[in-house]
Amino acid sequence: MKKHDPRQGHLAEVWGDTVDLRHLAWSMGIGLVVSLACFLLASHLLAARVGSVTLARAYAMLAGLVGCVLSGVICGALFPPKREVVEDGAADPSWRQQVLNELAAQSGELGSVAELPPSVVDEMKALNIYELFANAQPVVSDTASASSGTTPSARAEVPIPQAALPATKE
């Protein structure tokens, strides 16, 4: 597949995702043909074999739904995603420690990477986040800070850069 230049007007945002309008049209056509073909074929085959016409139609509608899923698989294989994830590496790394602190506060503690299964460790290394969790500094909880005499406000708070958070639409 060739890459499309977004300035050519072939790309659009649909339900928060970037799509190629031509591929969207083809996908709609494929979905229509495959699902309708499954429905009509099942309707024809079941009309003679099932005693009740309404039951045969219900099963045919189920076959049409299977056709919808099948067309989704076909279109997913034919038309790859158009999004490009770009990581510039210029973000302040201190926000990562803040996120780890928030994770630990929500779940009690982060635990150790030594306790993880090898498949998870491999995936974390592939995503380049293994070192982040392996070198995570333990968080001082509010109960521990109260017993040690430090207040939660005495701890350094690092704000998370807004560029690092994904925007959500409602």
Coordinates of C-alpha atoms in Angstrom, one line a residue:
M1 CA 0.0 0.0 0.0
K2 CA 1.3 3.4 -0.8
K3 CA 1.3 6.2 1.8
H4 CA -1.1 9.1 1.3
D5 CA -0.2 12.7 1.8
P6 CA -2.7 14.2 4.3
R7 CA -2.7 17.4 2.2
Q8 CA -4.3 15.6 -0.7
G9 CA -7.5 15.3 1.1
H10 CA -7.9 11.5 1.2
L11 CA -7.7 11.3 4.9
A12 CA -10.5 12.2 7.4
E13 CA -11.2 11.7 11.1
V14 CA -14.0 9.3 11.8
W15 CA -14.9 8.5 15.4
G16 CA -11.5 9.7 16.6
D17 CA -9.5 7.7 14.1
T18 CA -7.8 8.6 10.9
V19 CA -9.2 6.9 7.8
D20 CA -8.6 7.0 4.1
L21 CA -12.0 7.9 2.5
R22 CA -11.4 5.7 -0.5
H23 CA -10.7 2.7 1.8
L24 CA -13.7 3.6 3.9
A25 CA -15.9 3.5 0.8
W26 CA -14.4 0.1 -0.3
S27 CA -14.8 -1.2 3.2
M28 CA -18.5 -0.2 3.3
G29 CA -19.0 -1.9 -0.1
I30 CA -17.2 -5.1 1.0
G31 CA -19.3 -5.1 4.2
L32 CA -22.5 -4.7 2.3
V33 CA -21.7 -7.4 -0.2
V34 CA -20.3 -10.0 2.3
S35 CA -23.0 -9.5 5.0
L36 CA -25.9 -9.4 2.5
A37 CA -24.5 -12.5 0.7
C38 CA -24.3 -14.4 4.0
F39 CA -27.8 -13.4 4.9
L40 CA -29.4 -14.3 1.6
L41 CA -27.5 -17.5 1.3
A42 CA -28.5 -18.6 4.8
S43 CA -32.1 -17.5 4.2
H44 CA -32.3 -19.5 1.0
L45 CA -30.7 -22.6 2.6
L46 CA -32.7 -22.5 5.8
A47 CA -36.1 -21.7 4.3
A48 CA -36.4 -25.3 3.0
R49 CA -34.8 -27.0 6.1
V50 CA -36.5 -25.2 9.0
G51 CA -40.2 -25.6 9.7
S52 CA -40.8 -22.0 10.9
V53 CA -40.3 -19.1 8.5
T54 CA -39.6 -16.7 11.3
L55 CA -37.0 -19.1 12.8
A56 CA -35.3 -19.4 9.5
R57 CA -35.2 -15.6 9.1
A58 CA -33.8 -15.2 12.6
Y59 CA -31.0 -17.7 11.8
A60 CA -30.4 -15.9 8.5
M61 CA -30.0 -12.6 10.3
L62 CA -27.5 -14.3 12.6
A63 CA -25.6 -15.5 9.5
G64 CA -25.7 -11.9 8.3
L65 CA -24.0 -10.8 11.5
V66 CA -21.3 -13.4 11.0
G67 CA -20.9 -11.9 7.5
C68 CA -20.4 -8.4 9.1
V69 CA -17.6 -9.8 11.3
L70 CA -16.1 -11.6 8.3
S71 CA -16.1 -8.4 6.3
G72 CA -14.4 -6.6 9.2
V73 CA -11.6 -9.2 9.1
I74 CA -11.3 -8.9 5.4
C75 CA -11.1 -5.1 5.4
G76 CA -8.7 -5.1 8.4
A77 CA -6.4 -7.3 6.3
L78 CA -6.8 -5.3 3.1
F79 CA -6.5 -1.8 4.6
P80 CA -3.8 -1.1 7.2
P81 CA -4.2 1.7 9.8
K82 CA -3.3 5.2 8.6
R83 CA -2.1 6.6 11.9
E84 CA 1.5 7.3 12.6
V85 CA 2.8 7.3 16.1
V86 CA 5.8 9.7 16.4
E87 CA 7.8 9.8 19.6
D88 CA 10.2 12.8 19.7
G89 CA 11.9 12.0 23.0
A90 CA 11.9 15.7 24.0
A91 CA 9.4 15.2 26.9
D92 CA 10.6 15.9 30.4
P93 CA 11.4 12.5 32.0
S94 CA 10.4 13.6 35.4
W95 CA 6.7 13.3 34.6
R96 CA 7.2 9.5 34.3
Q97 CA 8.1 9.4 38.0
Q98 CA 5.0 11.3 38.8
V99 CA 2.9 8.8 36.8
L100 CA 4.6 5.9 38.7
N101 CA 3.8 7.6 42.0
E102 CA 0.2 7.9 41.0
L103 CA 0.1 4.2 40.0
A104 CA 1.6 3.2 43.3
A105 CA -0.8 5.4 45.2
Q106 CA -3.8 3.8 43.5
S107 CA -2.8 0.2 43.8
G108 CA -0.8 0.3 47.0
E109 CA 2.5 -0.5 45.5
L110 CA 4.1 -1.2 42.2
G111 CA 5.8 -4.5 43.1
S112 CA 9.0 -5.8 41.6
V113 CA 9.8 -6.5 37.9
A114 CA 11.5 -9.7 39.2
E115 CA 8.0 -11.1 40.0
L116 CA 6.8 -10.7 36.4
P117 CA 6.6 -13.6 33.9
P118 CA 9.3 -13.6 31.2
S119 CA 6.7 -12.8 28.4
V120 CA 5.7 -9.6 30.2
V121 CA 9.4 -8.7 30.8
D122 CA 10.1 -9.2 27.1
E123 CA 7.2 -7.0 26.1
M124 CA 8.2 -4.3 28.5
K125 CA 11.7 -4.4 27.1
A126 CA 10.3 -4.2 23.5
L127 CA 8.3 -1.1 24.6
N128 CA 11.4 0.4 26.3
I129 CA 9.7 0.7 29.6
Y130 CA 11.4 -2.1 31.5
E131 CA 14.1 0.2 32.9
L132 CA 11.5 2.7 34.0
F133 CA 9.8 0.2 36.2
A134 CA 13.0 -1.6 37.3
N135 CA 14.5 1.7 38.5
A136 CA 11.3 3.1 40.0
Q137 CA 11.8 4.8 43.3
P138 CA 9.5 3.6 46.0
V139 CA 6.7 6.0 46.9
V140 CA 6.3 7.2 50.4
S141 CA 2.6 6.8 51.2
D142 CA 0.7 9.3 53.3
T143 CA 0.6 6.9 56.3
A144 CA 4.4 6.3 56.1
S145 CA 5.1 10.0 55.7
A146 CA 2.9 10.7 58.8
S147 CA 4.9 8.3 60.9
S148 CA 8.2 9.7 59.7
G149 CA 7.2 13.2 60.4
T150 CA 7.1 14.5 56.8
T151 CA 4.0 15.9 55.4
P152 CA 2.7 15.0 52.0
S153 CA 3.0 18.6 50.9
A154 CA 6.7 18.5 51.7
R155 CA 7.3 16.0 48.9
A156 CA 8.2 17.3 45.5
E157 CA 5.3 17.4 43.1
V158 CA 6.2 17.3 39.5
P159 CA 3.5 18.4 37.0
I160 CA 2.8 16.2 34.0
P161 CA 3.3 18.1 30.8
Q162 CA 0.0 18.6 28.9
A163 CA 1.6 17.4 25.7
A164 CA 2.1 14.0 27.2
L165 CA -1.6 13.4 27.9
P166 CA -3.9 12.1 25.2
A167 CA -6.7 14.4 24.3
T168 CA -10.2 13.0 24.7
K169 CA -13.4 14.1 23.1
E170 CA -16.8 13.5 24.6

